[in-house]
Amino acid sequence: MELSDREYLERLFEAFYEVGALPGGGVTRLGYTALEDEMHRRFGALAEALGGTVETDLAGNSYAFLAPAEEYVLIGSHLDSVIQGGRYDGVAGVMAGLLQLRRAKEAGLKLPIKVAAFRCEESSNFGCCTMGSGLVTGQLKEGPEKLSKLTGKDGSLLGDVFASRGLSLTPPRITGVKSYLELHIEQGKVLEETGTRVGVVSTIAGPRRWKLQLKGLAEHSGATPMSMRQDALCAACEIVLAVEKIGQREAARCESVATVGVIQNVPNALNVVPGAAELGIDLRGSRMDSLDRMEQDTLKAAREICDRRRIGLTESKLSELDPVSMDPGIQEGLMAAAERLGISCRNMPSGAGHDAMAFAPLFPTGMVFIPCKKGISHNPLESATLESILDGADVLWEYLRGMD
Ligand code: HGY
Ligand code: MN
Ligand code: MN
């Protein structure tokens, strides 16, 4: 007996489930690591089980399709995760894509669609997001020289990782894309709190990411008077709170956000005045003026704090992407599709970044959001229902099937 769509989605979810599983729940599947490789291998096996063909490109991205087509609609997302992340971020979109292939096959429709699993969408490993999709669309602002020097969580250089995998930091550009669609969990609370079944994304906030290295002086914590210290961690903590204030100010004006997600303390010993510290800063906004203000004010505050505390400061910009808007025609088409299906739907911005950011500047691009429990994401507690994935997949199908 053929599997129902829901049973098929369940089968897909289970196929990925164990990869990178953590004892306390959740997963870690960092980009360009063996665990992401395993996710792509399983993606390939699932696509081949549909009778699909699987190809990879020189950025390591995987593509599945039933029949080759000069021009096609690309339905994609990613299979890597953040550190201690959830099982739905990215995976839900790839699952929805495979379901479209299965539906087209069952309906005998020759829909020119391809499903993509992009590499290293998360900035968790190398500090740069949408790496796989950004490389093949030429949308990464960082050139190959700078990218090759990015360091992964295990200390490996991206250039060495690519060389060892036979990949290229200047891969051929993707061709033939008619439009790009992505289903993704909202990673926020709006859909759940408003009881809306799907969202159609209007804009995606742009990220700007910085690394700040602070150099003080490690000294004896018992023998060094308070007035004579160059405590790098105290300086870092002042900067953390300054970034929070800047984010709160900009949030009130235009929904921007600012986060210090990474802090390192060296030597991190109980009886040593911290000699060095490192901060990872993530600024997001849908407006360039707000992003500019947050960036300038963050650096200004960091310089003032470090000067006052006699701390050395090294600033390095890790990555940045401009905010993007989704294609108005696709937004209307997806809203109309939801309407025809009687699935409640709302137009909404995305604070989170997605592979769709790499495609929006070049091709008509659209995104469908589905709710996730309490809006929690980037957390082992992240969860969504198969019914929601099905809702989103139904809207995509209703939008796509008219294409034949
Ligand atoms: O960080 C983000 O916005 C996304 O989860 N990559
Ligand atoms: Mn994510
Ligand atoms: Mn994601």
mmCIF file of C-alpha atoms and ligand atoms in Angstrom:
data_model
loop_
_atom_site.group_PDB
_atom_site.id
_atom_site.type_symbol
_atom_site.label_atom_id
_atom_site.label_comp_id
_atom_site.label_asym_id
_atom_site.label_seq_id
_atom_site.Cartn_x
_atom_site.Cartn_y
_atom_site.Cartn_z
ATOM 1 C CA MET A 1 0.000 0.000 0.000
ATOM 2 C CA GLU A 2 1.438 3.380 -1.020
ATOM 3 C CA LEU A 3 2.427 5.657 1.874
ATOM 4 C CA SER A 4 0.178 8.662 2.533
ATOM 5 C CA ASP A 5 1.889 12.070 2.232
ATOM 6 C CA ARG A 6 2.049 12.296 6.006
ATOM 7 C CA GLU A 7 3.569 8.811 6.287
ATOM 8 C CA TYR A 8 6.083 9.728 3.593
ATOM 9 C CA LEU A 9 7.094 12.887 5.508
ATOM 10 C CA GLU A 10 7.428 10.784 8.640
ATOM 11 C CA ARG A 11 9.704 8.395 6.763
ATOM 12 C CA LEU A 12 11.850 11.323 5.596
ATOM 13 C CA PHE A 13 12.072 12.795 9.083
ATOM 14 C CA GLU A 14 13.133 9.465 10.518
ATOM 15 C CA ALA A 15 15.733 8.982 7.795
ATOM 16 C CA PHE A 16 17.598 12.058 9.045
ATOM 17 C CA TYR A 17 16.760 11.687 12.721
ATOM 18 C CA GLU A 18 19.859 9.987 14.147
ATOM 19 C CA VAL A 19 22.507 12.047 12.358
ATOM 20 C CA GLY A 20 24.385 14.206 14.869
ATOM 21 C CA ALA A 21 21.980 13.238 17.650
ATOM 22 C CA LEU A 22 23.054 14.577 21.080
ATOM 23 C CA PRO A 23 22.606 12.642 24.338
ATOM 24 C CA GLY A 24 20.555 15.463 25.883
ATOM 25 C CA GLY A 25 18.358 15.840 22.783
ATOM 26 C CA GLY A 26 18.761 17.932 19.662
ATOM 27 C CA VAL A 27 21.475 17.665 17.026
ATOM 28 C CA THR A 28 24.758 19.189 15.969
ATOM 29 C CA ARG A 29 25.398 18.840 12.226
ATOM 30 C CA LEU A 30 27.938 21.549 11.396
ATOM 31 C CA GLY A 31 28.464 22.627 7.813
ATOM 32 C CA TYR A 32 31.253 20.950 5.800
ATOM 33 C CA THR A 33 31.719 18.188 8.375
ATOM 34 C CA ALA A 34 31.221 14.412 8.192
ATOM 35 C CA LEU A 35 27.797 14.772 9.814
ATOM 36 C CA GLU A 36 26.556 17.139 7.124
ATOM 37 C CA ASP A 37 28.040 14.749 4.554
ATOM 38 C CA GLU A 38 25.900 11.977 6.056
ATOM 39 C CA MET A 39 22.795 14.170 5.807
ATOM 40 C CA HIS A 40 23.541 14.719 2.104
ATOM 41 C CA ARG A 41 24.153 11.024 1.579
ATOM 42 C CA ARG A 42 20.749 10.228 3.078
ATOM 43 C CA PHE A 43 19.153 12.976 1.003
ATOM 44 C CA GLY A 44 20.609 11.330 -2.112
ATOM 45 C CA ALA A 45 19.338 7.907 -1.102
ATOM 46 C CA LEU A 46 15.818 9.274 -0.500
ATOM 47 C CA ALA A 47 15.805 11.037 -3.862
ATOM 48 C CA GLU A 48 17.056 7.922 -5.659
ATOM 49 C CA ALA A 49 14.333 5.893 -3.947
ATOM 50 C CA LEU A 50 11.893 8.177 -5.798
ATOM 51 C CA GLY A 51 13.623 7.321 -9.051
ATOM 52 C CA GLY A 52 15.296 10.702 -9.001
ATOM 53 C CA THR A 53 18.717 11.705 -10.243
ATOM 54 C CA VAL A 54 21.114 13.317 -7.748
ATOM 55 C CA GLU A 55 23.879 15.755 -8.654
ATOM 56 C CA THR A 56 26.329 17.777 -6.565
ATOM 57 C CA ASP A 57 28.151 20.988 -7.428
ATOM 58 C CA LEU A 58 31.619 22.259 -6.557
ATOM 59 C CA ALA A 59 30.364 23.922 -3.384
ATOM 60 C CA GLY A 60 29.155 20.513 -2.198
ATOM 61 C CA ASN A 61 25.438 21.274 -2.590
ATOM 62 C CA SER A 62 23.139 18.368 -3.586
ATOM 63 C CA TYR A 63 20.314 18.523 -6.151
ATOM 64 C CA ALA A 64 17.597 15.961 -6.927
ATOM 65 C CA PHE A 65 15.228 15.891 -9.902
ATOM 66 C CA LEU A 66 13.031 13.433 -11.809
ATOM 67 C CA ALA A 67 13.841 14.650 -15.293
ATOM 68 C CA PRO A 68 16.488 17.115 -16.515
ATOM 69 C CA ALA A 69 15.155 20.528 -17.542
ATOM 70 C CA GLU A 70 16.859 23.569 -19.061
ATOM 71 C CA GLU A 71 14.818 25.834 -16.803
ATOM 72 C CA TYR A 72 13.352 24.734 -13.501
ATOM 73 C CA VAL A 73 11.855 25.863 -10.205
ATOM 74 C CA LEU A 74 14.357 25.206 -7.441
ATOM 75 C CA ILE A 75 12.927 24.186 -4.074
ATOM 76 C CA GLY A 76 15.626 24.173 -1.432
ATOM 77 C CA SER A 77 16.875 24.571 2.082
ATOM 78 C CA HIS A 78 19.744 23.227 4.165
ATOM 79 C CA LEU A 79 20.689 20.102 6.128
ATOM 80 C CA ASP A 80 23.306 21.516 8.494
ATOM 81 C CA SER A 81 22.357 22.755 11.959
ATOM 82 C CA VAL A 82 23.662 25.104 14.621
ATOM 83 C CA ILE A 83 25.503 23.704 17.632
ATOM 84 C CA GLN A 84 22.923 21.944 19.842
ATOM 85 C CA GLY A 85 20.180 22.776 17.387
ATOM 86 C CA GLY A 86 16.882 21.244 16.375
ATOM 87 C CA ARG A 87 15.839 18.705 13.739
ATOM 88 C CA TYR A 88 13.471 20.941 11.723
ATOM 89 C CA ASP A 89 15.571 24.012 10.820
ATOM 90 C CA GLY A 90 16.333 23.482 7.140
ATOM 91 C CA VAL A 91 15.332 19.810 7.112
ATOM 92 C CA ALA A 92 11.605 20.647 6.963
ATOM 93 C CA GLY A 93 12.180 22.548 3.719
ATOM 94 C CA VAL A 94 14.170 19.736 2.118
ATOM 95 C CA MET A 95 11.478 17.257 3.172
ATOM 96 C CA ALA A 96 8.771 19.455 1.604
ATOM 97 C CA GLY A 97 10.846 19.591 -1.581
ATOM 98 C CA LEU A 98 11.133 15.807 -1.809
ATOM 99 C CA LEU A 99 7.377 15.541 -1.264
ATOM 100 C CA GLN A 100 6.817 17.763 -4.330
ATOM 101 C CA LEU A 101 8.943 15.384 -6.419
ATOM 102 C CA ARG A 102 6.928 12.437 -5.129
ATOM 103 C CA ARG A 103 3.634 14.189 -5.911
ATOM 104 C CA ALA A 104 4.750 15.150 -9.407
ATOM 105 C CA LYS A 105 5.771 11.547 -10.036
ATOM 106 C CA GLU A 106 2.477 10.158 -8.706
ATOM 107 C CA ALA A 107 0.453 12.672 -10.722
ATOM 108 C CA GLY A 108 2.543 11.966 -13.825
ATOM 109 C CA LEU A 109 3.169 15.692 -14.097
ATOM 110 C CA LYS A 110 6.370 16.728 -15.879
ATOM 111 C CA LEU A 111 6.972 19.642 -13.515
ATOM 112 C CA PRO A 112 10.397 21.188 -14.106
ATOM 113 C CA ILE A 113 11.386 21.204 -10.436
ATOM 114 C CA LYS A 114 14.646 20.448 -8.678
ATOM 115 C CA VAL A 115 15.174 20.009 -4.944
ATOM 116 C CA ALA A 116 18.358 21.427 -3.410
ATOM 117 C CA ALA A 117 20.088 20.671 -0.125
ATOM 118 C CA PHE A 118 22.546 23.520 0.447
ATOM 119 C CA ARG A 119 25.739 23.279 2.423
ATOM 120 C CA CYS A 120 26.646 25.261 5.527
ATOM 121 C CA GLU A 121 23.692 27.616 5.694
ATOM 122 C CA GLU A 122 24.434 28.233 9.367
ATOM 123 C CA SER A 123 27.203 30.589 10.501
ATOM 124 C CA SER A 124 27.861 28.277 13.479
ATOM 125 C CA ASN A 125 30.938 26.604 12.036
ATOM 126 C CA PHE A 126 32.830 29.225 10.032
ATOM 127 C CA GLY A 127 31.040 32.471 11.029
ATOM 128 C CA CYS A 128 29.648 32.889 7.523
ATOM 129 C CA CYS A 129 26.089 31.843 6.629
ATOM 130 C CA THR A 130 24.488 30.607 3.404
ATOM 131 C CA MET A 131 27.887 29.397 2.255
ATOM 132 C CA GLY A 132 26.763 26.690 -0.193
ATOM 133 C CA SER A 133 23.969 28.719 -1.773
ATOM 134 C CA GLY A 134 25.957 31.969 -1.611
ATOM 135 C CA LEU A 135 28.919 30.469 -3.449
ATOM 136 C CA VAL A 136 26.930 29.142 -6.427
ATOM 137 C CA THR A 137 24.934 32.366 -6.775
ATOM 138 C CA GLY A 138 27.948 34.625 -6.262
ATOM 139 C CA GLN A 139 26.162 36.405 -3.420
ATOM 140 C CA LEU A 140 28.786 36.032 -0.697
ATOM 141 C CA LYS A 141 30.398 39.425 -0.136
ATOM 142 C CA GLU A 142 33.566 37.768 1.140
ATOM 143 C CA GLY A 143 35.998 36.780 -1.643
ATOM 144 C CA PRO A 144 37.784 33.385 -1.864
ATOM 145 C CA GLU A 145 40.908 34.818 -0.219
ATOM 146 C CA LYS A 146 39.031 35.847 2.927
ATOM 147 C CA LEU A 147 36.775 32.755 2.900
ATOM 148 C CA SER A 148 39.765 30.401 2.712
ATOM 149 C CA LYS A 149 41.046 31.840 6.003
ATOM 150 C CA LEU A 150 37.781 31.364 7.939
ATOM 151 C CA THR A 151 38.335 29.011 10.861
ATOM 152 C CA GLY A 152 35.916 26.283 11.818
ATOM 153 C CA LYS A 153 35.003 25.286 15.361
ATOM 154 C CA ASP A 154 37.620 22.501 15.166
ATOM 155 C CA GLY A 155 40.319 24.980 14.117
ATOM 156 C CA SER A 156 40.349 23.870 10.484
ATOM 157 C CA LEU A 157 40.706 26.510 7.755
ATOM 158 C CA LEU A 158 37.876 26.594 5.219
ATOM 159 C CA GLY A 159 40.425 26.635 2.400
ATOM 160 C CA ASP A 160 41.917 23.357 3.641
ATOM 161 C CA VAL A 161 38.452 21.816 4.102
ATOM 162 C CA PHE A 162 37.514 22.698 0.517
ATOM 163 C CA ALA A 163 40.836 21.464 -0.856
ATOM 164 C CA SER A 164 40.533 18.151 0.977
ATOM 165 C CA ARG A 165 37.033 17.688 -0.457
ATOM 166 C CA GLY A 166 37.881 18.715 -4.000
ATOM 167 C CA LEU A 167 35.532 21.685 -3.704
ATOM 168 C CA SER A 168 36.056 25.217 -5.004
ATOM 169 C CA LEU A 169 35.568 28.584 -3.321
ATOM 170 C CA THR A 170 34.905 29.921 -6.829
ATOM 171 C CA PRO A 171 32.467 27.272 -8.145
ATOM 172 C CA PRO A 172 30.593 27.689 -11.432
ATOM 173 C CA ARG A 173 27.392 29.715 -10.996
ATOM 174 C CA ILE A 174 24.096 27.839 -10.828
ATOM 175 C CA THR A 175 22.115 28.117 -14.088
ATOM 176 C CA GLY A 176 18.567 27.448 -15.277
ATOM 177 C CA VAL A 177 16.800 28.677 -12.153
ATOM 178 C CA LYS A 178 13.363 30.023 -13.125
ATOM 179 C CA SER A 179 12.444 30.779 -9.520
ATOM 180 C CA TYR A 180 13.431 29.695 -6.036
ATOM 181 C CA LEU A 181 11.047 28.522 -3.308
ATOM 182 C CA GLU A 182 11.787 27.542 0.278
ATOM 183 C CA LEU A 183 9.666 26.195 3.102
ATOM 184 C CA HIS A 184 11.075 26.836 6.562
ATOM 185 C CA ILE A 185 9.995 26.832 10.195
ATOM 186 C CA GLU A 186 9.284 30.399 11.300
ATOM 187 C CA GLN A 187 11.724 30.268 14.239
ATOM 188 C CA GLY A 188 9.539 32.923 15.864
ATOM 189 C CA LYS A 189 6.192 33.012 17.678
ATOM 190 C CA VAL A 190 3.873 34.918 15.334
ATOM 191 C CA LEU A 191 2.191 32.017 13.503
ATOM 192 C CA GLU A 192 1.634 30.004 16.661
ATOM 193 C CA GLU A 193 0.393 32.965 18.710
ATOM 194 C CA THR A 194 -1.986 34.129 15.982
ATOM 195 C CA GLY A 195 -3.158 30.575 15.200
ATOM 196 C CA THR A 196 -2.147 30.969 11.541
ATOM 197 C CA ARG A 197 -1.224 27.801 9.659
ATOM 198 C CA VAL A 198 1.315 29.214 7.199
ATOM 199 C CA GLY A 199 3.253 32.413 6.576
ATOM 200 C CA VAL A 200 4.326 33.930 3.253
ATOM 201 C CA VAL A 201 7.578 35.812 3.740
ATOM 202 C CA SER A 202 7.843 39.465 2.614
ATOM 203 C CA THR A 203 11.434 40.368 3.552
ATOM 204 C CA ILE A 204 14.457 38.644 5.119
ATOM 205 C CA ALA A 205 16.621 40.603 7.546
ATOM 206 C CA GLY A 206 20.274 40.987 6.617
ATOM 207 C CA PRO A 207 23.004 39.876 9.055
ATOM 208 C CA ARG A 208 26.296 41.589 9.840
ATOM 209 C CA ARG A 209 28.725 39.567 11.944
ATOM 210 C CA TRP A 210 31.849 40.729 13.765
ATOM 211 C CA LYS A 211 34.595 39.112 15.831
ATOM 212 C CA LEU A 212 36.210 41.309 18.521
ATOM 213 C CA GLN A 213 39.474 40.147 20.094
ATOM 214 C CA LEU A 214 40.365 41.848 23.377
ATOM 215 C CA LYS A 215 43.912 41.785 24.788
ATOM 216 C CA GLY A 216 44.437 42.681 28.446
ATOM 217 C CA LEU A 217 46.994 41.248 30.862
ATOM 218 C CA ALA A 218 46.692 37.910 32.672
ATOM 219 C CA GLU A 219 47.815 38.400 36.280
ATOM 220 C CA HIS A 220 47.494 36.901 39.731
ATOM 221 C CA SER A 221 43.868 37.318 40.861
ATOM 222 C CA GLY A 222 44.929 37.578 44.502
ATOM 223 C CA ALA A 223 47.919 39.831 44.263
ATOM 224 C CA THR A 224 46.796 42.339 41.601
ATOM 225 C CA PRO A 225 44.989 45.394 43.044
ATOM 226 C CA MET A 226 41.633 46.236 41.409
ATOM 227 C CA SER A 227 42.935 49.618 40.260
ATOM 228 C CA MET A 228 45.873 48.071 38.399
ATOM 229 C CA ARG A 229 44.141 45.502 36.201
ATOM 230 C CA GLN A 230 43.676 45.129 32.459
ATOM 231 C CA ASP A 231 40.821 42.669 32.746
ATOM 232 C CA ALA A 232 39.784 41.605 29.216
ATOM 233 C CA LEU A 233 36.654 39.799 30.383
ATOM 234 C CA CYS A 234 35.252 42.811 32.252
ATOM 235 C CA ALA A 235 35.769 44.881 29.111
ATOM 236 C CA ALA A 236 34.017 42.176 27.072
ATOM 237 C CA CYS A 237 31.084 42.149 29.467
ATOM 238 C CA GLU A 238 30.673 45.919 29.146
ATOM 239 C CA ILE A 239 30.632 45.490 25.360
ATOM 240 C CA VAL A 240 28.028 42.701 25.603
ATOM 241 C CA LEU A 241 25.669 44.986 27.501
ATOM 242 C CA ALA A 242 26.377 47.887 25.144
ATOM 243 C CA VAL A 243 25.388 45.693 22.180
ATOM 244 C CA GLU A 244 22.180 44.711 23.970
ATOM 245 C CA LYS A 245 21.312 48.404 24.504
ATOM 246 C CA ILE A 246 21.981 49.188 20.844
ATOM 247 C CA GLY A 247 19.726 46.289 19.827
ATOM 248 C CA GLN A 248 16.961 47.433 22.164
ATOM 249 C CA ARG A 249 17.150 50.963 20.781
ATOM 250 C CA GLU A 250 16.973 49.787 17.165
ATOM 251 C CA ALA A 251 14.284 47.196 17.928
ATOM 252 C CA ALA A 252 12.052 50.028 19.138
ATOM 253 C CA ARG A 253 12.656 51.907 15.895
ATOM 254 C CA CYS A 254 12.553 49.151 13.273
ATOM 255 C CA GLU A 255 12.602 45.599 14.617
ATOM 256 C CA SER A 256 16.370 45.184 14.324
ATOM 257 C CA VAL A 257 18.173 42.882 16.753
ATOM 258 C CA ALA A 258 21.701 42.614 18.119
ATOM 259 C CA THR A 259 23.254 39.619 19.868
ATOM 260 C CA VAL A 260 26.595 38.602 21.298
ATOM 261 C CA GLY A 261 26.368 34.840 20.783
ATOM 262 C CA VAL A 262 30.008 33.907 21.306
ATOM 263 C CA ILE A 263 32.296 34.749 24.224
ATOM 264 C CA GLN A 264 35.660 33.230 25.019
ATOM 265 C CA ASN A 265 37.728 33.965 28.093
ATOM 266 C CA VAL A 266 41.459 33.235 28.255
ATOM 267 C CA PRO A 267 42.911 31.550 30.250
ATOM 268 C CA ASN A 268 39.513 31.007 31.925
ATOM 269 C CA ALA A 269 41.137 30.068 35.226
ATOM 270 C CA LEU A 270 39.724 30.802 38.658
ATOM 271 C CA ASN A 271 42.818 32.561 40.007
ATOM 272 C CA VAL A 272 43.903 34.490 36.907
ATOM 273 C CA VAL A 273 42.764 37.972 35.881
ATOM 274 C CA PRO A 274 41.435 37.337 32.320
ATOM 275 C CA GLY A 275 44.163 38.288 29.886
ATOM 276 C CA ALA A 276 42.211 37.926 26.673
ATOM 277 C CA ALA A 277 38.630 37.590 25.487
ATOM 278 C CA GLU A 278 36.834 37.116 22.184
ATOM 279 C CA LEU A 279 33.284 38.139 21.230
ATOM 280 C CA GLY A 280 31.111 37.031 18.293
ATOM 281 C CA ILE A 281 28.493 39.672 17.422
ATOM 282 C CA ASP A 282 25.410 39.129 15.234
ATOM 283 C CA LEU A 283 23.497 42.238 14.059
ATOM 284 C CA ARG A 284 20.277 41.806 12.024
ATOM 285 C CA GLY A 285 17.921 44.230 10.363
ATOM 286 C CA SER A 286 15.655 44.733 7.367
ATOM 287 C CA ARG A 287 16.810 48.334 6.940
ATOM 288 C CA MET A 288 20.333 49.316 5.844
ATOM 289 C CA ASP A 289 20.307 52.547 7.897
ATOM 290 C CA SER A 290 19.582 50.561 11.062
ATOM 291 C CA LEU A 291 22.285 48.006 10.264
ATOM 292 C CA ASP A 292 24.735 50.874 9.642
ATOM 293 C CA ARG A 293 23.847 52.547 12.958
ATOM 294 C CA MET A 294 24.158 49.305 14.927
ATOM 295 C CA GLU A 295 27.515 48.496 13.334
ATOM 296 C CA GLN A 296 28.971 51.992 13.880
ATOM 297 C CA ASP A 297 27.672 52.267 17.444
ATOM 298 C CA THR A 298 28.888 48.791 18.385
ATOM 299 C CA LEU A 299 32.430 49.539 17.193
ATOM 300 C CA LYS A 300 32.377 52.999 18.802
ATOM 301 C CA ALA A 301 31.324 51.532 22.162
ATOM 302 C CA ALA A 302 33.909 48.755 21.958
ATOM 303 C CA ARG A 303 36.717 51.232 21.198
ATOM 304 C CA GLU A 304 35.693 53.583 24.035
ATOM 305 C CA ILE A 305 35.445 50.717 26.585
ATOM 306 C CA CYS A 306 38.787 49.227 25.541
ATOM 307 C CA ASP A 307 40.550 52.602 25.563
ATOM 308 C CA ARG A 308 39.266 53.350 29.062
ATOM 309 C CA ARG A 309 40.354 49.942 30.317
ATOM 310 C CA ARG A 310 43.728 49.887 28.519
ATOM 311 C CA ILE A 311 42.662 46.818 26.523
ATOM 312 C CA GLY A 312 43.921 46.061 23.004
ATOM 313 C CA LEU A 313 41.098 45.616 20.473
ATOM 314 C CA THR A 314 41.185 43.807 17.138
ATOM 315 C CA GLU A 315 38.027 44.069 15.034
ATOM 316 C CA SER A 316 37.286 41.655 12.178
ATOM 317 C CA LYS A 317 34.125 41.577 10.136
ATOM 318 C CA LEU A 318 33.173 37.932 9.626
ATOM 319 C CA SER A 319 30.348 38.284 7.122
ATOM 320 C CA GLU A 320 27.449 40.375 5.966
ATOM 321 C CA LEU A 321 24.447 40.030 3.701
ATOM 322 C CA ASP A 322 21.999 42.741 2.676
ATOM 323 C CA PRO A 323 18.331 42.443 3.621
ATOM 324 C CA VAL A 324 16.253 41.098 0.727
ATOM 325 C CA SER A 325 12.617 41.254 -0.394
ATOM 326 C CA MET A 326 10.707 38.257 -1.717
ATOM 327 C CA ASP A 327 9.175 38.459 -5.196
ATOM 328 C CA PRO A 328 5.756 40.206 -5.006
ATOM 329 C CA GLY A 329 4.260 37.937 -7.681
ATOM 330 C CA ILE A 330 5.332 34.792 -5.840
ATOM 331 C CA GLN A 331 4.071 36.216 -2.553
ATOM 332 C CA GLU A 332 0.657 36.808 -4.159
ATOM 333 C CA GLY A 333 0.683 33.380 -5.796
ATOM 334 C CA LEU A 334 1.465 31.603 -2.529
ATOM 335 C CA MET A 335 -1.143 33.637 -0.598
ATOM 336 C CA ALA A 336 -3.740 32.814 -3.286
ATOM 337 C CA ALA A 337 -2.773 29.122 -3.171
ATOM 338 C CA ALA A 338 -3.271 29.060 0.620
ATOM 339 C CA GLU A 339 -6.611 30.825 0.162
ATOM 340 C CA ARG A 340 -7.796 28.232 -2.388
ATOM 341 C CA LEU A 341 -6.872 25.482 0.058
ATOM 342 C CA GLY A 342 -8.585 27.209 2.970
ATOM 343 C CA ILE A 343 -5.261 27.300 4.850
ATOM 344 C CA SER A 344 -4.974 30.414 7.020
ATOM 345 C CA CYS A 345 -2.013 32.494 5.953
ATOM 346 C CA ARG A 346 -0.295 35.809 6.711
ATOM 347 C CA ASN A 347 2.387 37.887 5.018
ATOM 348 C CA MET A 348 5.307 38.399 7.380
ATOM 349 C CA PRO A 349 9.010 39.362 7.603
ATOM 350 C CA SER A 350 11.761 36.911 8.506
ATOM 351 C CA GLY A 351 14.269 37.907 11.198
ATOM 352 C CA ALA A 352 16.190 34.699 10.543
ATOM 353 C CA GLY A 353 18.423 34.272 7.519
ATOM 354 C CA HIS A 354 17.817 31.621 4.872
ATOM 355 C CA ASP A 355 19.289 30.255 1.646
ATOM 356 C CA ALA A 356 16.549 32.265 -0.091
ATOM 357 C CA MET A 357 18.734 35.344 0.567
ATOM 358 C CA ALA A 358 21.263 34.052 -1.938
ATOM 359 C CA PHE A 359 18.623 33.675 -4.657
ATOM 360 C CA ALA A 360 16.395 36.734 -4.108
ATOM 361 C CA PRO A 361 18.797 39.263 -5.706
ATOM 362 C CA LEU A 362 18.963 37.151 -8.891
ATOM 363 C CA PHE A 363 15.746 35.159 -9.363
ATOM 364 C CA PRO A 364 12.072 35.474 -8.358
ATOM 365 C CA THR A 365 12.149 34.013 -4.842
ATOM 366 C CA GLY A 366 9.489 33.103 -2.316
ATOM 367 C CA MET A 367 9.296 31.490 1.122
ATOM 368 C CA VAL A 368 6.586 29.677 3.044
ATOM 369 C CA PHE A 369 6.800 29.608 6.846
ATOM 370 C CA ILE A 370 5.259 27.010 9.111
ATOM 371 C CA PRO A 371 4.868 27.372 12.880
ATOM 372 C CA CYS A 372 7.297 25.796 15.334
ATOM 373 C CA LYS A 373 6.433 25.083 18.955
ATOM 374 C CA LYS A 374 6.585 28.265 21.073
ATOM 375 C CA GLY A 375 8.706 29.768 18.288
ATOM 376 C CA ILE A 376 11.740 27.997 19.738
ATOM 377 C CA SER A 377 14.580 27.252 17.314
ATOM 378 C CA HIS A 378 18.366 26.860 17.386
ATOM 379 C CA ASN A 379 17.634 24.797 20.469
ATOM 380 C CA PRO A 380 17.149 21.040 21.091
ATOM 381 C CA LEU A 381 13.554 21.898 22.046
ATOM 382 C CA GLU A 382 12.835 23.044 18.479
ATOM 383 C CA SER A 383 9.838 21.167 17.136
ATOM 384 C CA ALA A 384 7.166 21.367 14.456
ATOM 385 C CA THR A 385 4.400 18.971 13.414
ATOM 386 C CA LEU A 386 4.264 16.877 10.262
ATOM 387 C CA GLU A 387 0.796 18.384 9.740
ATOM 388 C CA SER A 388 2.374 21.858 9.551
ATOM 389 C CA ILE A 389 5.005 20.672 7.100
ATOM 390 C CA LEU A 390 2.155 19.165 5.085
ATOM 391 C CA ASP A 391 0.230 22.469 5.194
ATOM 392 C CA GLY A 392 3.251 24.305 3.831
ATOM 393 C CA ALA A 393 3.933 21.596 1.243
ATOM 394 C CA ASP A 394 0.283 21.730 0.132
ATOM 395 C CA VAL A 395 0.550 25.484 -0.446
ATOM 396 C CA LEU A 396 3.736 24.976 -2.460
ATOM 397 C CA TRP A 397 2.091 22.186 -4.470
ATOM 398 C CA GLU A 398 -1.053 24.223 -5.117
ATOM 399 C CA TYR A 399 1.190 27.053 -6.332
ATOM 400 C CA LEU A 400 3.445 24.796 -8.454
ATOM 401 C CA ARG A 401 1.040 22.354 -10.059
ATOM 402 C CA GLY A 402 -0.437 24.979 -12.307
ATOM 403 C CA MET A 403 2.963 25.177 -14.011
ATOM 404 C CA ASP A 404 2.685 21.933 -16.012
HETATM 405 O O1 HGY B 1 21.258 32.509 11.545
HETATM 406 C C1 HGY B 1 20.252 32.457 10.849
HETATM 407 O O2 HGY B 1 19.547 33.418 10.703
HETATM 408 C C2 HGY B 1 19.877 31.195 10.149
HETATM 409 O O3 HGY B 1 19.405 30.282 11.076
HETATM 410 N N1 HGY B 1 20.981 30.701 9.432
HETATM 411 MN MN MN B 2 19.129 28.192 11.486
HETATM 412 MN MN MN B 3 17.519 27.538 8.584
#
